[in-house]
PDB file of C-alpha atoms (C1' of nucleotides) in Angstrom:
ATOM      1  CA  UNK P 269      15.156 -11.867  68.378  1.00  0.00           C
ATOM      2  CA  UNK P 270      11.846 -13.204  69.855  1.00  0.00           C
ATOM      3  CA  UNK P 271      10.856 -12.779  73.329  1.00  0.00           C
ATOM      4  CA  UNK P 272       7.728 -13.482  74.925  1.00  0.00           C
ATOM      5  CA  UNK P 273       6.456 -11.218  77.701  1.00  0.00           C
ATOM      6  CA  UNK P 274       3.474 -11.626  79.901  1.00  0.00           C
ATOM      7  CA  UNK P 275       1.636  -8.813  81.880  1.00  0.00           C
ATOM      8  CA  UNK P 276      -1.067  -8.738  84.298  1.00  0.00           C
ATOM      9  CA  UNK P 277      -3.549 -10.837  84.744  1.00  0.00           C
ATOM     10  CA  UNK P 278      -6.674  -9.865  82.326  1.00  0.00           C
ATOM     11  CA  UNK P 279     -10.205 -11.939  83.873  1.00  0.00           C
ATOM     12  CA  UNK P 280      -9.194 -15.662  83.918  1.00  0.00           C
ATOM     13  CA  UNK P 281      -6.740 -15.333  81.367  1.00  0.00           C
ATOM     14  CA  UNK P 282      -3.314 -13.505  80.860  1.00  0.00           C
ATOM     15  CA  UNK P 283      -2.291 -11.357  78.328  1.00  0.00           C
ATOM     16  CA  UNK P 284       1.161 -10.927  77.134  1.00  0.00           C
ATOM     17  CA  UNK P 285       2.706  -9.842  74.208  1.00  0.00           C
ATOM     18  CA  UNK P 286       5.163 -11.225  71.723  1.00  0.00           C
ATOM     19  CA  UNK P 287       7.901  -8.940  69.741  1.00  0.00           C
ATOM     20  CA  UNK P 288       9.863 -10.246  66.623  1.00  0.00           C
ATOM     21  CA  UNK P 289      11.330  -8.853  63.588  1.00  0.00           C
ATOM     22  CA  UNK P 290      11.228 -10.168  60.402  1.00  0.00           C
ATOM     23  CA  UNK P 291      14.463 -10.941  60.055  1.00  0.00           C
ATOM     24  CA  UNK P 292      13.909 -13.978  62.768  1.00  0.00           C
ATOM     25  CA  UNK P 293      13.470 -17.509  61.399  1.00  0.00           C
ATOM     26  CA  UNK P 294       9.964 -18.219  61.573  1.00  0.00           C
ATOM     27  CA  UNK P 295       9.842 -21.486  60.179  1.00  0.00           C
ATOM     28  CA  UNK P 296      12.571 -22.924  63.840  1.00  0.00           C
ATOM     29  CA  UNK P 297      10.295 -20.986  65.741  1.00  0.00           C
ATOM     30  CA  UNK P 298       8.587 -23.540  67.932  1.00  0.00           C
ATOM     31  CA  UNK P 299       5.265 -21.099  68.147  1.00  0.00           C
ATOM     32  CA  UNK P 300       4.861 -20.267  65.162  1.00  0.00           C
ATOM     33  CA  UNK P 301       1.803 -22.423  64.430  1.00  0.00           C
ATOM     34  CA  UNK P 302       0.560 -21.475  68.098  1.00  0.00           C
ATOM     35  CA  UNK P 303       0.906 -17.676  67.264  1.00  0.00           C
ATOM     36  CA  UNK P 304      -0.867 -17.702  63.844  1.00  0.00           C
ATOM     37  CA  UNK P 305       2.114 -15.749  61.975  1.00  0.00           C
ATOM     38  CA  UNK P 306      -0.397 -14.252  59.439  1.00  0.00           C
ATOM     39  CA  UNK P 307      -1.671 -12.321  61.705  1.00  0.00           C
ATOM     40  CA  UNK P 308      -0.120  -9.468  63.636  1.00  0.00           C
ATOM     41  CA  UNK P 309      -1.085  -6.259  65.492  1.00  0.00           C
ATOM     42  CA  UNK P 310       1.155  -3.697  64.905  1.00  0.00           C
ATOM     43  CA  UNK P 311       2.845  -1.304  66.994  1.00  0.00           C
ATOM     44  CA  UNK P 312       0.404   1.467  66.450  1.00  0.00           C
ATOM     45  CA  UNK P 313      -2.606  -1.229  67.222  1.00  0.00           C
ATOM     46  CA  UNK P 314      -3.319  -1.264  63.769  1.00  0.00           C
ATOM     47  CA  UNK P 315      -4.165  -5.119  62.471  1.00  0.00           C
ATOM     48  CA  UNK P 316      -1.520  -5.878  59.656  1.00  0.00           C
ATOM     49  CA  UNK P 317      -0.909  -8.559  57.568  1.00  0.00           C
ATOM     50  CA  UNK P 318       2.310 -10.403  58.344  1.00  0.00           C
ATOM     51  CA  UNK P 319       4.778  -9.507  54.866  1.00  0.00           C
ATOM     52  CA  UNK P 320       5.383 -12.092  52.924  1.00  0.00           C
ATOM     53  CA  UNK P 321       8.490 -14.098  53.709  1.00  0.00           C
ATOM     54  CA  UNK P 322      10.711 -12.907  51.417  1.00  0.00           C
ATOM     55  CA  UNK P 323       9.830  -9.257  51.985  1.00  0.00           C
ATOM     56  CA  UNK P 324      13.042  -6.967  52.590  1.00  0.00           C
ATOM     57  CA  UNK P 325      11.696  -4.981  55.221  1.00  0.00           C
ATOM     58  CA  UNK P 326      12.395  -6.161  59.287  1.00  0.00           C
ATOM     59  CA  UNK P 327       9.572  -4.095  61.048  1.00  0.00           C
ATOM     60  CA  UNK P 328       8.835  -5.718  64.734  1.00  0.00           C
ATOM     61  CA  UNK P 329       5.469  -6.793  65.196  1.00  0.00           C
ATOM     62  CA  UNK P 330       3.888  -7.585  67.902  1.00  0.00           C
ATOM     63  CA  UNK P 331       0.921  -9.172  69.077  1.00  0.00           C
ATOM     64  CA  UNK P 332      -1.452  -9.384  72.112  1.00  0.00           C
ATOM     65  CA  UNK P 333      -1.330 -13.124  73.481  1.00  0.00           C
ATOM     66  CA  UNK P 334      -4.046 -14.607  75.855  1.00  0.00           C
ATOM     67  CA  UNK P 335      -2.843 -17.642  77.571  1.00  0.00           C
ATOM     68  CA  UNK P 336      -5.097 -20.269  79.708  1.00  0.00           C
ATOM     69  CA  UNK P 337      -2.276 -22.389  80.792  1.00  0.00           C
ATOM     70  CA  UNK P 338      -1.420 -22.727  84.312  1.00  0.00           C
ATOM     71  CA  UNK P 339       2.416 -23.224  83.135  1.00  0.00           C
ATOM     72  CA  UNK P 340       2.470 -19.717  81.857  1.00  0.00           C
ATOM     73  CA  UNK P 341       0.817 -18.193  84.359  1.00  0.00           C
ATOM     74  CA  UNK P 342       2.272 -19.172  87.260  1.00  0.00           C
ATOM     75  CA  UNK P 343       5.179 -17.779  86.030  1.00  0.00           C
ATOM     76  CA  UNK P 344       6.185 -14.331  87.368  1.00  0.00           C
ATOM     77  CA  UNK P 345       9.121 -13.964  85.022  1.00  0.00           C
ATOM     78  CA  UNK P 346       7.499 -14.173  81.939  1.00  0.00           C
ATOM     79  CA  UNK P 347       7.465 -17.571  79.951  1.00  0.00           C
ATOM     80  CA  UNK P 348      10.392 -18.688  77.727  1.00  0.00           C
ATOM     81  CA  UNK P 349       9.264 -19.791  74.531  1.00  0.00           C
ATOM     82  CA  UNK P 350       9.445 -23.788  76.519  1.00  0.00           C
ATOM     83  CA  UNK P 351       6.727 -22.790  78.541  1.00  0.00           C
ATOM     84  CA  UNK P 352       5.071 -21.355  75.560  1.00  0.00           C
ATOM     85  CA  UNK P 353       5.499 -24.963  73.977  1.00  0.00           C
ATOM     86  CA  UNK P 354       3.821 -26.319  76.721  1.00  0.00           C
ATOM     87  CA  UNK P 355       0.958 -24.068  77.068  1.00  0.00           C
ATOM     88  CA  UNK P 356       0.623 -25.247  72.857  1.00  0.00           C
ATOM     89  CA  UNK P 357      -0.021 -28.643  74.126  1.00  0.00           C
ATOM     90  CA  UNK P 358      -2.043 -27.610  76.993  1.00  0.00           C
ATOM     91  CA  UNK P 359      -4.424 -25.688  74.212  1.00  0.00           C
ATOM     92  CA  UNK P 360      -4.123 -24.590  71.177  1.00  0.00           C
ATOM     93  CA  UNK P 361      -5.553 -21.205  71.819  1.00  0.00           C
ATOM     94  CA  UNK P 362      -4.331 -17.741  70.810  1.00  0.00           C
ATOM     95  CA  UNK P 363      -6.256 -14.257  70.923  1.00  0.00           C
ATOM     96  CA  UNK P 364      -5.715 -11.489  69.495  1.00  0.00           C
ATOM     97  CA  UNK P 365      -6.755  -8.061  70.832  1.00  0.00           C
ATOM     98  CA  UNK P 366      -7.600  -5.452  68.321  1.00  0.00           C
ATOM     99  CA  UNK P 367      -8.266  -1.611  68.116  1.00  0.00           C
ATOM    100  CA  UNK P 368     -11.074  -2.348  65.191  1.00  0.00           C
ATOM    101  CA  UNK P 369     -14.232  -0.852  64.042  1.00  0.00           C
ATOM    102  CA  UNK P 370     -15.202  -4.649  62.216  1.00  0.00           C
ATOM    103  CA  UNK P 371     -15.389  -7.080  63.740  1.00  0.00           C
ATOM    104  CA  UNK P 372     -14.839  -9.558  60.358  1.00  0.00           C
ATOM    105  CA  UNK P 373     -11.291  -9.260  59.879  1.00  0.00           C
ATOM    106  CA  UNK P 374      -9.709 -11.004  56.818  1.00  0.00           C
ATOM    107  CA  UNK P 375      -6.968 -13.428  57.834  1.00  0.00           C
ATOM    108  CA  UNK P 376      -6.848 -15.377  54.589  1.00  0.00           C
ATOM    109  CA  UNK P 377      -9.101 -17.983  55.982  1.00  0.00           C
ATOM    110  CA  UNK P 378     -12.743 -18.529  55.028  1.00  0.00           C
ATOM    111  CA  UNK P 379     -15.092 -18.776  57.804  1.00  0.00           C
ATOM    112  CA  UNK P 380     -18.694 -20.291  58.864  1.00  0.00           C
ATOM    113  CA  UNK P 381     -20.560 -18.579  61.248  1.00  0.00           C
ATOM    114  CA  UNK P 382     -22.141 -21.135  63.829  1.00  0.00           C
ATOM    115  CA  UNK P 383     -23.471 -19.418  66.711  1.00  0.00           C
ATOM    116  CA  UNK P 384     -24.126 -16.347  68.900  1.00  0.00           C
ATOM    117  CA  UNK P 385     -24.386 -15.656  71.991  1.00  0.00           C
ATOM    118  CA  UNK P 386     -24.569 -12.727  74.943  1.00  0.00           C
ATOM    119  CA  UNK P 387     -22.130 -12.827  77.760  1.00  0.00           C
ATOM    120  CA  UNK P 388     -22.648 -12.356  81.109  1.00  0.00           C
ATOM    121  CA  UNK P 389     -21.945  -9.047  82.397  1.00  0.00           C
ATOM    122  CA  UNK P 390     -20.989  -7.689  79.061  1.00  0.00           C
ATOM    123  CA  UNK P 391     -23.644  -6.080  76.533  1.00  0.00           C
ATOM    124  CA  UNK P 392     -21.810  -7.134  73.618  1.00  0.00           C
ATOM    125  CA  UNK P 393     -23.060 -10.388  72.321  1.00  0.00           C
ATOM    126  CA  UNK P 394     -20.017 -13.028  71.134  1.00  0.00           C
ATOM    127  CA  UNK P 395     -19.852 -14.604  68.144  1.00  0.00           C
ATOM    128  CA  UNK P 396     -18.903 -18.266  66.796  1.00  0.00           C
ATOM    129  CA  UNK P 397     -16.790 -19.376  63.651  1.00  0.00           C
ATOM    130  CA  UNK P 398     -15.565 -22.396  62.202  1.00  0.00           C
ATOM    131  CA  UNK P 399     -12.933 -22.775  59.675  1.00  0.00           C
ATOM    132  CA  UNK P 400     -14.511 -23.218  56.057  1.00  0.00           C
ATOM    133  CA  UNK P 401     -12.362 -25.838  55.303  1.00  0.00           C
ATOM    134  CA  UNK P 402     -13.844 -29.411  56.020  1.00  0.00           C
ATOM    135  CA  UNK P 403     -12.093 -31.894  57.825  1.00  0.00           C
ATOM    136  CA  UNK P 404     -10.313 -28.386  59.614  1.00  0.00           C
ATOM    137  CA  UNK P 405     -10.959 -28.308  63.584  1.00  0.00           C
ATOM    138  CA  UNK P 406     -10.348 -24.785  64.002  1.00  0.00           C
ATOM    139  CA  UNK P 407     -12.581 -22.584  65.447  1.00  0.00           C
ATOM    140  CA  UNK P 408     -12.337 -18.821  66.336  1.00  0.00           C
ATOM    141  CA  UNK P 409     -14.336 -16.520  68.629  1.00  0.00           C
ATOM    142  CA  UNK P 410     -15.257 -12.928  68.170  1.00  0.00           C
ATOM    143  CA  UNK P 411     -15.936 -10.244  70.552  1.00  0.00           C
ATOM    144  CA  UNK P 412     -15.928  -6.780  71.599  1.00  0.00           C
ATOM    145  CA  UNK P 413     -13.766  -5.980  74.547  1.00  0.00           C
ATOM    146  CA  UNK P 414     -16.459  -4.972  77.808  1.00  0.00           C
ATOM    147  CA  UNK P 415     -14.489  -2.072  78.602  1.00  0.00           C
ATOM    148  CA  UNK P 416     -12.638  -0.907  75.699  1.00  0.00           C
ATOM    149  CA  UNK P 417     -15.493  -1.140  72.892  1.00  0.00           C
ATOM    150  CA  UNK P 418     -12.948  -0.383  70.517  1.00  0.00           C
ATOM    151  CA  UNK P 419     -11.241  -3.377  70.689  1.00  0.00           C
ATOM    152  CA  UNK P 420     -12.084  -6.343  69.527  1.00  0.00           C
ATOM    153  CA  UNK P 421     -10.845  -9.527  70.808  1.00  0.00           C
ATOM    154  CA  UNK P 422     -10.433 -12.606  68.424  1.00  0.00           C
ATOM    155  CA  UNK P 423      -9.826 -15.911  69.812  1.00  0.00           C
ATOM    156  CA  UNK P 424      -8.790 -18.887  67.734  1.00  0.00           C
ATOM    157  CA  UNK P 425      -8.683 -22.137  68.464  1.00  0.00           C
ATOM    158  CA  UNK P 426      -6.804 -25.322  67.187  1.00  0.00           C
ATOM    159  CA  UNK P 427      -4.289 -25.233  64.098  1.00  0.00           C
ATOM    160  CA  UNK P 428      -4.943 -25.154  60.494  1.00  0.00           C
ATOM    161  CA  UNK P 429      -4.612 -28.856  58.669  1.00  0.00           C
ATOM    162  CA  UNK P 430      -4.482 -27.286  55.658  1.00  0.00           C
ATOM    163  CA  UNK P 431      -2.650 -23.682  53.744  1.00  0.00           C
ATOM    164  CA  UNK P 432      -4.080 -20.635  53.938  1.00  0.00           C
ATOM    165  CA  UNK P 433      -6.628 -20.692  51.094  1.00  0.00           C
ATOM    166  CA  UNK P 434      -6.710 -17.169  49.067  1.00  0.00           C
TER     167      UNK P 434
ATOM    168  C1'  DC V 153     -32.666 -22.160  43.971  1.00  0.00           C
ATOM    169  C1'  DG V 154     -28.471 -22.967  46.473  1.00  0.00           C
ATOM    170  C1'  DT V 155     -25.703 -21.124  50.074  1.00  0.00           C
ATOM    171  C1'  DC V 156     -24.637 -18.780  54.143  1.00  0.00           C
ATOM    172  C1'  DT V 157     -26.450 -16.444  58.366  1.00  0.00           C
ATOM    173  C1'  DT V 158     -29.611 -16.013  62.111  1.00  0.00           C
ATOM    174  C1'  DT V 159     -31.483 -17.407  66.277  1.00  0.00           C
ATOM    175  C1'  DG V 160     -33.848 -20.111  69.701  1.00  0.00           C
ATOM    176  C1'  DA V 161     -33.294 -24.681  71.382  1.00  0.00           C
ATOM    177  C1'  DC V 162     -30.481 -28.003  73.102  1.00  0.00           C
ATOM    178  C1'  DC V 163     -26.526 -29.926  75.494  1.00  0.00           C
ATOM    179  C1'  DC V 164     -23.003 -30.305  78.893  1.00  0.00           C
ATOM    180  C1'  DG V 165     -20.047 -29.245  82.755  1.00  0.00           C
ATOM    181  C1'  DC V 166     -19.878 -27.196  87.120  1.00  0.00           C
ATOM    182  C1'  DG V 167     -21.164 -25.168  91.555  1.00  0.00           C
ATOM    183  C1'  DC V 168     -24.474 -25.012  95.058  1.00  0.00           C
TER     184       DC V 168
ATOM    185  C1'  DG I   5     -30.482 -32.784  91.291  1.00  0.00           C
ATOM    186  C1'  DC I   6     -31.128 -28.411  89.539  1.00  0.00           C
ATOM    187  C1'  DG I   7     -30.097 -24.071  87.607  1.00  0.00           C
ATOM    188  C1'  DC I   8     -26.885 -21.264  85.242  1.00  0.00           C
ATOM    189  C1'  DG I   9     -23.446 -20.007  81.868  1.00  0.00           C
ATOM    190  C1'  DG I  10     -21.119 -21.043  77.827  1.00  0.00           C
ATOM    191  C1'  DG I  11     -20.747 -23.648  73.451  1.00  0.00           C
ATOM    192  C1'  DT I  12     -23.087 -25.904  69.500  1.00  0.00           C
ATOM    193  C1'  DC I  13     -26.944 -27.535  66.509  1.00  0.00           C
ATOM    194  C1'  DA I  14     -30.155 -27.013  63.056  1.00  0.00           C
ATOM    195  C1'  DA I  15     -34.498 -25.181  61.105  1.00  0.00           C
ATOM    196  C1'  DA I  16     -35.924 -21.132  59.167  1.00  0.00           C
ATOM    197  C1'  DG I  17     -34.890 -16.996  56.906  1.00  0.00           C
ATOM    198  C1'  DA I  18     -32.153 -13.735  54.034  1.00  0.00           C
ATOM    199  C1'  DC I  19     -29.750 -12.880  50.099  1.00  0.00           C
ATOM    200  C1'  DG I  20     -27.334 -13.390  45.681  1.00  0.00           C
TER     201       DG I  20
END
DNA sequence: CGTCTTTGACCCGCGC
DNA sequence: GCGCGGGTCAAAGACG
Protein backbone atom coordinates (compact mmCIF):
# COMPACT_ATOMS: atom_id res chain seq x y z
CA UNK A 1 0.00 0.00 0.00
CA UNK A 2 1.29 3.48 -1.06
CA UNK A 3 -0.12 6.62 0.13
CA UNK A 4 1.07 9.97 -0.28
CA UNK A 5 0.65 12.50 2.53
CA UNK A 6 1.40 16.15 2.55
CA UNK A 7 2.00 18.38 5.69
CA UNK A 8 2.49 21.94 6.24
CA UNK A 9 3.68 24.23 4.23
CA UNK A 10 7.74 24.39 4.51
CA UNK A 11 9.02 28.19 2.74
CA UNK A 12 7.57 28.12 -0.83
CA UNK A 13 7.43 24.57 -1.03
CA UNK A 14 5.52 21.65 0.73
CA UNK A 15 6.76 18.78 2.26
CA UNK A 16 5.02 15.55 2.51
CA UNK A 17 5.93 12.22 2.93
CA UNK A 18 5.44 8.98 1.09
CA UNK A 19 5.07 5.36 2.93
CA UNK A 20 5.37 1.98 1.00
CA UNK A 21 6.46 -1.43 1.69
CA UNK A 22 8.34 -3.49 -0.34
CA UNK A 23 6.01 -5.77 -1.07
CA UNK A 24 4.15 -2.95 -3.40
CA UNK A 25 4.72 -3.12 -7.17
CA UNK A 26 7.10 -0.55 -7.93
CA UNK A 27 7.50 -0.99 -11.43
CA UNK A 28 2.86 0.10 -11.89
CA UNK A 29 3.69 2.70 -9.63
CA UNK A 30 3.11 5.83 -11.66
CA UNK A 31 5.89 7.82 -9.34
CA UNK A 32 8.25 5.77 -9.24
CA UNK A 33 10.62 7.60 -11.61
CA UNK A 34 9.37 10.97 -9.87
CA UNK A 35 10.32 9.54 -6.36
CA UNK A 36 13.83 8.22 -7.24
CA UNK A 37 13.15 4.57 -5.69
CA UNK A 38 16.92 4.15 -4.91
CA UNK A 39 16.76 6.36 -2.54
CA UNK A 40 14.88 6.30 0.73
CA UNK A 41 14.98 7.80 4.25
CA UNK A 42 14.14 5.49 6.68
CA UNK A 43 11.97 5.53 9.55
CA UNK A 44 14.64 6.33 12.03
CA UNK A 45 15.91 9.30 9.50
CA UNK A 46 18.65 7.26 8.63
CA UNK A 47 19.42 7.46 4.56
CA UNK A 48 19.11 3.76 3.25
CA UNK A 49 19.51 2.24 0.17
CA UNK A 50 16.28 0.96 -1.33
CA UNK A 51 16.83 -3.36 -1.20
CA UNK A 52 17.16 -4.79 -4.15
CA UNK A 53 13.97 -5.97 -5.81
CA UNK A 54 13.99 -9.30 -5.12
CA UNK A 55 14.94 -8.86 -1.47
CA UNK A 56 12.56 -10.91 1.00
CA UNK A 57 12.24 -8.39 3.50
CA UNK A 58 8.90 -5.70 3.33
CA UNK A 59 10.25 -2.86 5.66
CA UNK A 60 8.15 0.58 4.92
CA UNK A 61 10.18 3.32 3.88
CA UNK A 62 9.49 6.47 3.69
CA UNK A 63 10.67 9.55 2.33
CA UNK A 64 10.46 13.37 2.75
CA UNK A 65 8.83 14.87 -0.56
CA UNK A 66 9.07 18.64 -1.53
CA UNK A 67 6.53 19.57 -4.04
CA UNK A 68 6.38 23.03 -6.16
CA UNK A 69 3.20 22.28 -7.88
CA UNK A 70 0.25 24.34 -7.36
CA UNK A 71 -1.96 21.01 -7.99
CA UNK A 72 -0.55 19.50 -4.88
CA UNK A 73 -0.65 22.19 -2.87
CA UNK A 74 -3.77 23.50 -3.10
CA UNK A 75 -4.90 20.45 -1.94
CA UNK A 76 -5.89 20.23 1.76
CA UNK A 77 -6.52 16.51 1.66
CA UNK A 78 -3.37 15.36 0.68
CA UNK A 79 -2.68 14.45 -3.08
CA UNK A 80 -3.64 11.06 -4.59
CA UNK A 81 -0.95 9.64 -6.45
CA UNK A 82 -3.07 11.59 -9.86
CA UNK A 83 -2.16 14.72 -8.51
CA UNK A 84 1.24 13.41 -7.86
CA UNK A 85 1.29 12.53 -11.73
CA UNK A 86 0.55 15.86 -12.46
CA UNK A 87 2.87 17.67 -10.28
CA UNK A 88 5.60 14.99 -12.42
CA UNK A 89 4.66 16.87 -15.44
CA UNK A 90 4.52 20.15 -13.84
CA UNK A 91 8.43 19.40 -12.69
CA UNK A 92 10.34 16.81 -12.33
CA UNK A 93 11.60 17.71 -8.93
CA UNK A 94 11.95 15.62 -5.76
CA UNK A 95 13.94 16.44 -2.41
CA UNK A 96 14.95 14.61 -0.04
CA UNK A 97 15.48 15.75 3.57
CA UNK A 98 18.19 14.07 5.49
CA UNK A 99 19.50 13.77 9.15
CA UNK A 100 23.34 13.61 7.66
CA UNK A 101 26.70 14.64 8.75
CA UNK A 102 27.92 14.53 4.60
CA UNK A 103 26.65 16.14 2.59
CA UNK A 104 27.96 13.69 -0.59
CA UNK A 105 25.67 10.93 -0.30
CA UNK A 106 26.13 7.91 -2.66
CA UNK A 107 23.00 7.21 -4.69
CA UNK A 108 24.64 5.06 -7.34
CA UNK A 109 24.97 7.97 -9.62
CA UNK A 110 28.20 9.78 -10.49
CA UNK A 111 28.14 13.41 -10.16
CA UNK A 112 29.88 16.81 -11.50
CA UNK A 113 30.05 19.53 -9.33
CA UNK A 114 29.12 22.86 -11.27
CA UNK A 115 28.58 25.59 -8.96
CA UNK A 116 28.22 27.15 -5.49
CA UNK A 117 26.56 29.48 -4.10
CA UNK A 118 25.33 31.31 -0.57
CA UNK A 119 21.68 31.76 0.07
CA UNK A 120 20.01 34.49 1.29
CA UNK A 121 19.25 34.45 4.83
CA UNK A 122 20.92 31.17 5.40
CA UNK A 123 24.80 30.83 6.29
CA UNK A 124 25.11 27.64 4.64
CA UNK A 125 26.29 28.03 1.13
CA UNK A 126 24.31 25.54 -1.61
CA UNK A 127 25.82 23.49 -3.84
CA UNK A 128 25.32 22.44 -7.68
CA UNK A 129 25.55 18.91 -9.43
CA UNK A 130 25.03 17.50 -12.66
CA UNK A 131 24.61 13.96 -13.53
CA UNK A 132 28.03 12.43 -14.86
CA UNK A 133 26.43 10.85 -17.51
CA UNK A 134 26.44 12.91 -20.87
CA UNK A 135 23.54 13.45 -22.80
CA UNK A 136 21.69 13.04 -18.92
CA UNK A 137 19.64 16.36 -17.93
CA UNK A 138 19.55 15.72 -14.39
CA UNK A 139 20.69 17.92 -11.99
CA UNK A 140 20.61 17.83 -8.12
CA UNK A 141 21.04 20.48 -5.41
CA UNK A 142 22.67 20.20 -2.05
CA UNK A 143 22.13 21.98 1.09
CA UNK A 144 22.07 22.21 4.70
CA UNK A 145 18.71 22.81 6.24
CA UNK A 146 18.82 26.82 7.89
CA UNK A 147 17.36 25.65 10.96
CA UNK A 148 18.04 22.12 11.47
CA UNK A 149 21.93 21.99 10.50
CA UNK A 150 21.68 18.45 10.76
CA UNK A 151 19.76 17.90 7.94
CA UNK A 152 20.61 18.07 4.76
CA UNK A 153 18.29 18.68 2.01
CA UNK A 154 18.96 17.13 -1.53
CA UNK A 155 17.03 18.26 -4.40
CA UNK A 156 17.05 16.51 -7.74
CA UNK A 157 15.92 17.47 -10.72
CA UNK A 158 14.77 15.78 -14.06
CA UNK A 159 14.88 11.84 -14.61
CA UNK A 160 17.69 9.62 -15.40
CA UNK A 161 17.95 8.64 -19.41
CA UNK A 162 20.06 6.10 -18.59
CA UNK A 163 20.56 2.93 -15.47
CA UNK A 164 22.05 3.55 -12.51
CA UNK A 165 25.76 3.17 -13.32
CA UNK A 166 27.75 1.20 -10.37
C1' DC B 1 49.52 15.47 -17.24
C1' DG B 2 44.64 14.64 -17.31
C1' DT B 3 40.59 15.16 -14.59
C1' DC B 4 37.61 17.06 -11.32
C1' DT B 5 36.68 21.00 -8.12
C1' DT B 6 36.72 25.77 -6.93
C1' DT B 7 35.20 30.28 -7.37
C1' DG B 8 34.30 34.77 -9.27
C1' DA B 9 31.99 36.34 -13.30
C1' DC B 10 28.19 36.24 -16.04
C1' DC B 11 23.36 35.66 -17.22
C1' DC B 12 18.49 35.87 -16.68
C1' DG B 13 14.00 36.57 -14.65
C1' DC B 14 11.44 39.34 -11.64
C1' DG B 15 9.92 43.12 -8.67
C1' DC B 16 10.18 47.86 -7.81
C1' DG C 1 15.70 50.29 -16.43
C1' DC C 2 18.08 48.76 -12.61
C1' DG C 3 19.32 45.99 -8.81
C1' DC C 4 18.94 41.70 -6.54
C1' DG C 5 18.75 36.75 -5.99
C1' DG C 6 19.42 32.41 -7.87
C1' DG C 7 21.47 29.36 -11.41
C1' DT C 8 25.35 28.37 -14.60
C1' DC C 9 29.85 29.00 -17.01
C1' DA C 10 34.56 28.52 -17.41
C1' DA C 11 39.38 29.69 -16.23
C1' DA C 12 42.41 28.60 -12.79
C1' DG C 13 43.82 25.62 -9.27
C1' DA C 14 44.20 21.20 -6.68
C1' DC C 15 45.07 16.59 -6.70
C1' DG C 16 46.01 11.83 -8.15
Amino acid sequence: MISLHWKENYTTDHIGYCDMSHSDDLSSFELSEFLKFDEWIEEDDQLSVFPAANSSQTPVYRAHVIGESGVAASSHEGPSIEEGREMKEVKERVAFKTKSEVEILDDGFKWRKYGKKMVKNSPNPRNYYRCWVEGCPVKKRVERDREEQEYVITTYEGVHNHPTSS
